[in-house]
PDB file of C-alpha atoms in Angstrom:
ATOM      1  CA  UNK A   1     -30.793 -58.966 -30.411  1.00 79.00           C
ATOM      2  CA  UNK A   2     -28.538 -61.931 -29.722  1.00 87.00           C
ATOM      3  CA  UNK A   3     -26.451 -63.444 -32.484  1.00 86.00           C
ATOM      4  CA  UNK A   4     -28.208 -66.437 -34.082  1.00 88.00           C
ATOM      5  CA  UNK A   5     -26.308 -69.517 -35.171  1.00 88.00           C
ATOM      6  CA  UNK A   6     -22.535 -69.643 -35.354  1.00 89.00           C
ATOM      7  CA  UNK A   7     -21.011 -66.197 -34.726  1.00 87.00           C
ATOM      8  CA  UNK A   8     -18.310 -64.669 -36.895  1.00 89.00           C
ATOM      9  CA  UNK A   9     -15.021 -64.498 -34.955  1.00 91.00           C
ATOM     10  CA  UNK A  10     -14.613 -60.871 -36.052  1.00 92.00           C
ATOM     11  CA  UNK A  11     -17.377 -59.954 -33.589  1.00 91.00           C
ATOM     12  CA  UNK A  12     -15.291 -60.962 -30.556  1.00 93.00           C
ATOM     13  CA  UNK A  13     -13.102 -58.503 -28.723  1.00 94.00           C
ATOM     14  CA  UNK A  14     -11.007 -58.462 -25.571  1.00 95.00           C
ATOM     15  CA  UNK A  15     -11.918 -55.761 -23.058  1.00 95.00           C
ATOM     16  CA  UNK A  16      -9.973 -54.578 -20.001  1.00 95.00           C
ATOM     17  CA  UNK A  17     -12.133 -52.812 -17.437  1.00 92.00           C
ATOM     18  CA  UNK A  18     -14.849 -52.321 -20.051  1.00 91.00           C
ATOM     19  CA  UNK A  19     -12.512 -50.788 -22.697  1.00 94.00           C
ATOM     20  CA  UNK A  20     -11.761 -52.667 -25.912  1.00 94.00           C
ATOM     21  CA  UNK A  21      -8.066 -53.374 -26.511  1.00 96.00           C
ATOM     22  CA  UNK A  22      -7.572 -51.626 -29.856  1.00 93.00           C
ATOM     23  CA  UNK A  23      -6.839 -53.259 -33.203  1.00 95.00           C
ATOM     24  CA  UNK A  24      -7.310 -56.912 -32.248  1.00 95.00           C
ATOM     25  CA  UNK A  25      -6.675 -59.533 -34.916  1.00 96.00           C
ATOM     26  CA  UNK A  26      -7.103 -62.793 -32.974  1.00 96.00           C
ATOM     27  CA  UNK A  27      -8.292 -63.772 -29.491  1.00 95.00           C
ATOM     28  CA  UNK A  28      -8.591 -66.987 -27.537  1.00 95.00           C
ATOM     29  CA  UNK A  29     -10.227 -68.080 -24.292  1.00 95.00           C
ATOM     30  CA  UNK A  30      -9.556 -71.414 -22.627  1.00 96.00           C
ATOM     31  CA  UNK A  31     -10.478 -73.218 -19.443  1.00 96.00           C
ATOM     32  CA  UNK A  32      -8.831 -76.279 -17.999  1.00 97.00           C
ATOM     33  CA  UNK A  33      -9.040 -78.635 -15.071  1.00 98.00           C
ATOM     34  CA  UNK A  34      -6.224 -80.575 -13.477  1.00 98.00           C
ATOM     35  CA  UNK A  35      -6.915 -84.006 -12.084  1.00 98.00           C
ATOM     36  CA  UNK A  36      -5.629 -85.562  -8.894  1.00 97.00           C
ATOM     37  CA  UNK A  37      -4.521 -89.128  -8.532  1.00 98.00           C
ATOM     38  CA  UNK A  38      -7.012 -91.462  -6.852  1.00 98.00           C
ATOM     39  CA  UNK A  39      -5.318 -94.770  -7.731  1.00 98.00           C
ATOM     40  CA  UNK A  40      -5.338 -97.433  -5.031  1.00 98.00           C
ATOM     41  CA  UNK A  41      -4.440-101.088  -4.781  1.00 97.00           C
ATOM     42  CA  UNK A  42      -8.112-101.765  -5.593  1.00 97.00           C
ATOM     43  CA  UNK A  43      -7.781-100.050  -9.012  1.00 98.00           C
ATOM     44  CA  UNK A  44      -6.833-103.324 -10.735  1.00 97.00           C
ATOM     45  CA  UNK A  45      -3.740-101.793 -12.329  1.00 97.00           C
ATOM     46  CA  UNK A  46      -5.620 -98.842 -13.809  1.00 98.00           C
ATOM     47  CA  UNK A  47      -4.920 -95.210 -13.020  1.00 98.00           C
ATOM     48  CA  UNK A  48      -7.888 -93.434 -11.436  1.00 98.00           C
ATOM     49  CA  UNK A  49      -8.425 -89.693 -11.192  1.00 98.00           C
ATOM     50  CA  UNK A  50     -10.666 -87.190  -9.447  1.00 98.00           C
ATOM     51  CA  UNK A  51     -11.386 -83.560 -10.203  1.00 98.00           C
ATOM     52  CA  UNK A  52      -8.818 -80.917  -9.275  1.00 98.00           C
ATOM     53  CA  UNK A  53      -8.014 -77.243  -9.741  1.00 97.00           C
ATOM     54  CA  UNK A  54      -9.664 -75.334 -12.568  1.00 97.00           C
ATOM     55  CA  UNK A  55      -8.052 -72.443 -14.438  1.00 98.00           C
ATOM     56  CA  UNK A  56      -8.761 -70.061 -17.318  1.00 97.00           C
ATOM     57  CA  UNK A  57      -6.617 -68.060 -19.696  1.00 97.00           C
ATOM     58  CA  UNK A  58      -7.135 -65.417 -22.348  1.00 96.00           C
ATOM     59  CA  UNK A  59      -4.733 -64.266 -25.037  1.00 97.00           C
ATOM     60  CA  UNK A  60      -4.862 -61.944 -27.994  1.00 96.00           C
ATOM     61  CA  UNK A  61      -2.910 -60.620 -30.954  1.00 97.00           C
ATOM     62  CA  UNK A  62      -3.114 -56.951 -31.923  1.00 96.00           C
ATOM     63  CA  UNK A  63      -1.796 -54.357 -34.352  1.00 96.00           C
ATOM     64  CA  UNK A  64       0.234 -51.701 -32.536  1.00 96.00           C
ATOM     65  CA  UNK A  65      -1.101 -48.162 -32.905  1.00 94.00           C
ATOM     66  CA  UNK A  66       0.581 -45.376 -30.959  1.00 91.00           C
ATOM     67  CA  UNK A  67      -2.730 -43.490 -30.664  1.00 92.00           C
ATOM     68  CA  UNK A  68      -4.899 -46.441 -29.562  1.00 93.00           C
ATOM     69  CA  UNK A  69      -7.604 -45.665 -27.011  1.00 91.00           C
ATOM     70  CA  UNK A  70      -6.396 -48.715 -25.055  1.00 93.00           C
ATOM     71  CA  UNK A  71      -3.222 -50.311 -26.351  1.00 93.00           C
ATOM     72  CA  UNK A  72       0.276 -51.444 -25.586  1.00 93.00           C
ATOM     73  CA  UNK A  73       1.148 -48.562 -23.243  1.00 93.00           C
ATOM     74  CA  UNK A  74      -1.875 -49.365 -21.084  1.00 94.00           C
ATOM     75  CA  UNK A  75      -1.111 -53.097 -21.107  1.00 96.00           C
ATOM     76  CA  UNK A  76       2.539 -52.452 -20.281  1.00 96.00           C
ATOM     77  CA  UNK A  77       1.438 -50.486 -17.207  1.00 96.00           C
ATOM     78  CA  UNK A  78      -0.725 -53.441 -16.129  1.00 96.00           C
ATOM     79  CA  UNK A  79       2.182 -55.886 -16.205  1.00 96.00           C
ATOM     80  CA  UNK A  80       4.740 -53.447 -14.720  1.00 97.00           C
ATOM     81  CA  UNK A  81       2.409 -52.663 -11.806  1.00 97.00           C
ATOM     82  CA  UNK A  82       1.445 -56.329 -11.304  1.00 97.00           C
ATOM     83  CA  UNK A  83      -2.168 -55.234 -11.337  1.00 96.00           C
ATOM     84  CA  UNK A  84      -5.144 -57.511 -11.719  1.00 97.00           C
ATOM     85  CA  UNK A  85      -7.641 -56.406 -14.331  1.00 97.00           C
ATOM     86  CA  UNK A  86     -11.249 -57.233 -15.137  1.00 96.00           C
ATOM     87  CA  UNK A  87     -11.287 -58.995 -18.513  1.00 95.00           C
ATOM     88  CA  UNK A  88     -14.258 -59.506 -20.820  1.00 94.00           C
ATOM     89  CA  UNK A  89     -14.228 -61.718 -23.889  1.00 93.00           C
ATOM     90  CA  UNK A  90     -17.350 -60.761 -25.818  1.00 92.00           C
ATOM     91  CA  UNK A  91     -19.072 -59.892 -29.087  1.00 90.00           C
ATOM     92  CA  UNK A  92     -20.623 -56.612 -27.830  1.00 83.00           C
ATOM     93  CA  UNK A  93     -23.933 -57.801 -29.335  1.00 87.00           C
ATOM     94  CA  UNK A  94     -26.828 -57.294 -26.917  1.00 86.00           C
ATOM     95  CA  UNK A  95     -28.114 -60.665 -25.664  1.00 87.00           C
ATOM     96  CA  UNK A  96     -24.916 -62.601 -26.485  1.00 90.00           C
ATOM     97  CA  UNK A  97     -23.123 -64.382 -23.658  1.00 89.00           C
ATOM     98  CA  UNK A  98     -19.633 -63.300 -22.612  1.00 91.00           C
ATOM     99  CA  UNK A  99     -16.877 -64.476 -20.288  1.00 92.00           C
ATOM    100  CA  UNK A 100     -15.475 -62.165 -17.632  1.00 94.00           C
ATOM    101  CA  UNK A 101     -13.375 -62.287 -14.499  1.00 97.00           C
ATOM    102  CA  UNK A 102     -10.271 -60.961 -12.788  1.00 98.00           C
ATOM    103  CA  UNK A 103      -6.915 -61.832 -14.308  1.00 98.00           C
ATOM    104  CA  UNK A 104      -3.216 -61.056 -14.218  1.00 98.00           C
ATOM    105  CA  UNK A 105      -1.241 -60.332 -17.359  1.00 97.00           C
ATOM    106  CA  UNK A 106       1.435 -62.989 -17.786  1.00 97.00           C
ATOM    107  CA  UNK A 107       3.062 -61.938 -21.062  1.00 97.00           C
ATOM    108  CA  UNK A 108       3.346 -58.961 -23.401  1.00 97.00           C
ATOM    109  CA  UNK A 109       5.470 -59.286 -26.540  1.00 97.00           C
ATOM    110  CA  UNK A 110       6.059 -57.085 -29.599  1.00 97.00           C
ATOM    111  CA  UNK A 111       6.949 -58.195 -33.137  1.00 97.00           C
ATOM    112  CA  UNK A 112       8.453 -55.630 -35.510  1.00 97.00           C
ATOM    113  CA  UNK A 113       9.561 -57.238 -38.785  1.00 97.00           C
ATOM    114  CA  UNK A 114      11.131 -55.388 -41.687  1.00 98.00           C
ATOM    115  CA  UNK A 115       8.443 -53.691 -43.801  1.00 98.00           C
ATOM    116  CA  UNK A 116       5.681 -55.316 -41.742  1.00 97.00           C
ATOM    117  CA  UNK A 117       3.000 -53.911 -39.457  1.00 97.00           C
ATOM    118  CA  UNK A 118       4.100 -53.896 -35.827  1.00 97.00           C
ATOM    119  CA  UNK A 119       2.069 -56.359 -33.779  1.00 97.00           C
ATOM    120  CA  UNK A 120       1.909 -57.397 -30.165  1.00 97.00           C
ATOM    121  CA  UNK A 121       0.536 -60.289 -28.147  1.00 97.00           C
ATOM    122  CA  UNK A 122      -0.863 -60.289 -24.628  1.00 97.00           C
ATOM    123  CA  UNK A 123      -1.676 -63.216 -22.344  1.00 97.00           C
ATOM    124  CA  UNK A 124      -3.656 -63.285 -19.115  1.00 97.00           C
ATOM    125  CA  UNK A 125      -4.288 -65.912 -16.436  1.00 98.00           C
ATOM    126  CA  UNK A 126      -7.521 -65.731 -14.494  1.00 97.00           C
ATOM    127  CA  UNK A 127      -7.636 -65.591 -10.737  1.00 97.00           C
ATOM    128  CA  UNK A 128     -10.713 -67.196  -9.154  1.00 95.00           C
ATOM    129  CA  UNK A 129     -13.826 -68.154 -11.110  1.00 96.00           C
ATOM    130  CA  UNK A 130     -14.718 -66.941 -14.575  1.00 96.00           C
ATOM    131  CA  UNK A 131     -18.315 -65.869 -15.198  1.00 94.00           C
ATOM    132  CA  UNK A 132     -20.381 -66.646 -18.268  1.00 91.00           C
ATOM    133  CA  UNK A 133     -23.119 -64.047 -18.536  1.00 87.00           C
ATOM    134  CA  UNK A 134     -25.599 -62.622 -21.076  1.00 74.00           C
ATOM    135  CA  UNK A 135     -24.809 -59.124 -22.343  1.00 66.00           C
ATOM    136  CA  UNK A 136     -27.740 -56.756 -21.821  1.00 65.00           C
TER     137      UNK A 136
END
């Protein structure tokens, strides 16, 4: 049954090839569109724009666990091999919509502070269109 109303952010996870990246603490999904200049002498001194390229990005923050089912070692292999991956940003609740598409990892960073849990961040940039689909 689909989530009613405003979902709790804890429900969302980031999946690579259908496998949840373990121990997520925060995730974000964004889309953008560039514009192209369409200003002419007839624009009466005002800048005019038309639609341009669209893009999407996903990022996440995670706790590092050496025994994670899908964790930093797997993500490191993705970036080292310059592989594209299928990403899903979803709640895993049947009937909820999710975003998915092919993407390249653009950044992987680790934070290891004194007497703190080790964390890492991963960022991805989509290639081609992103899909918005209902989970069945």
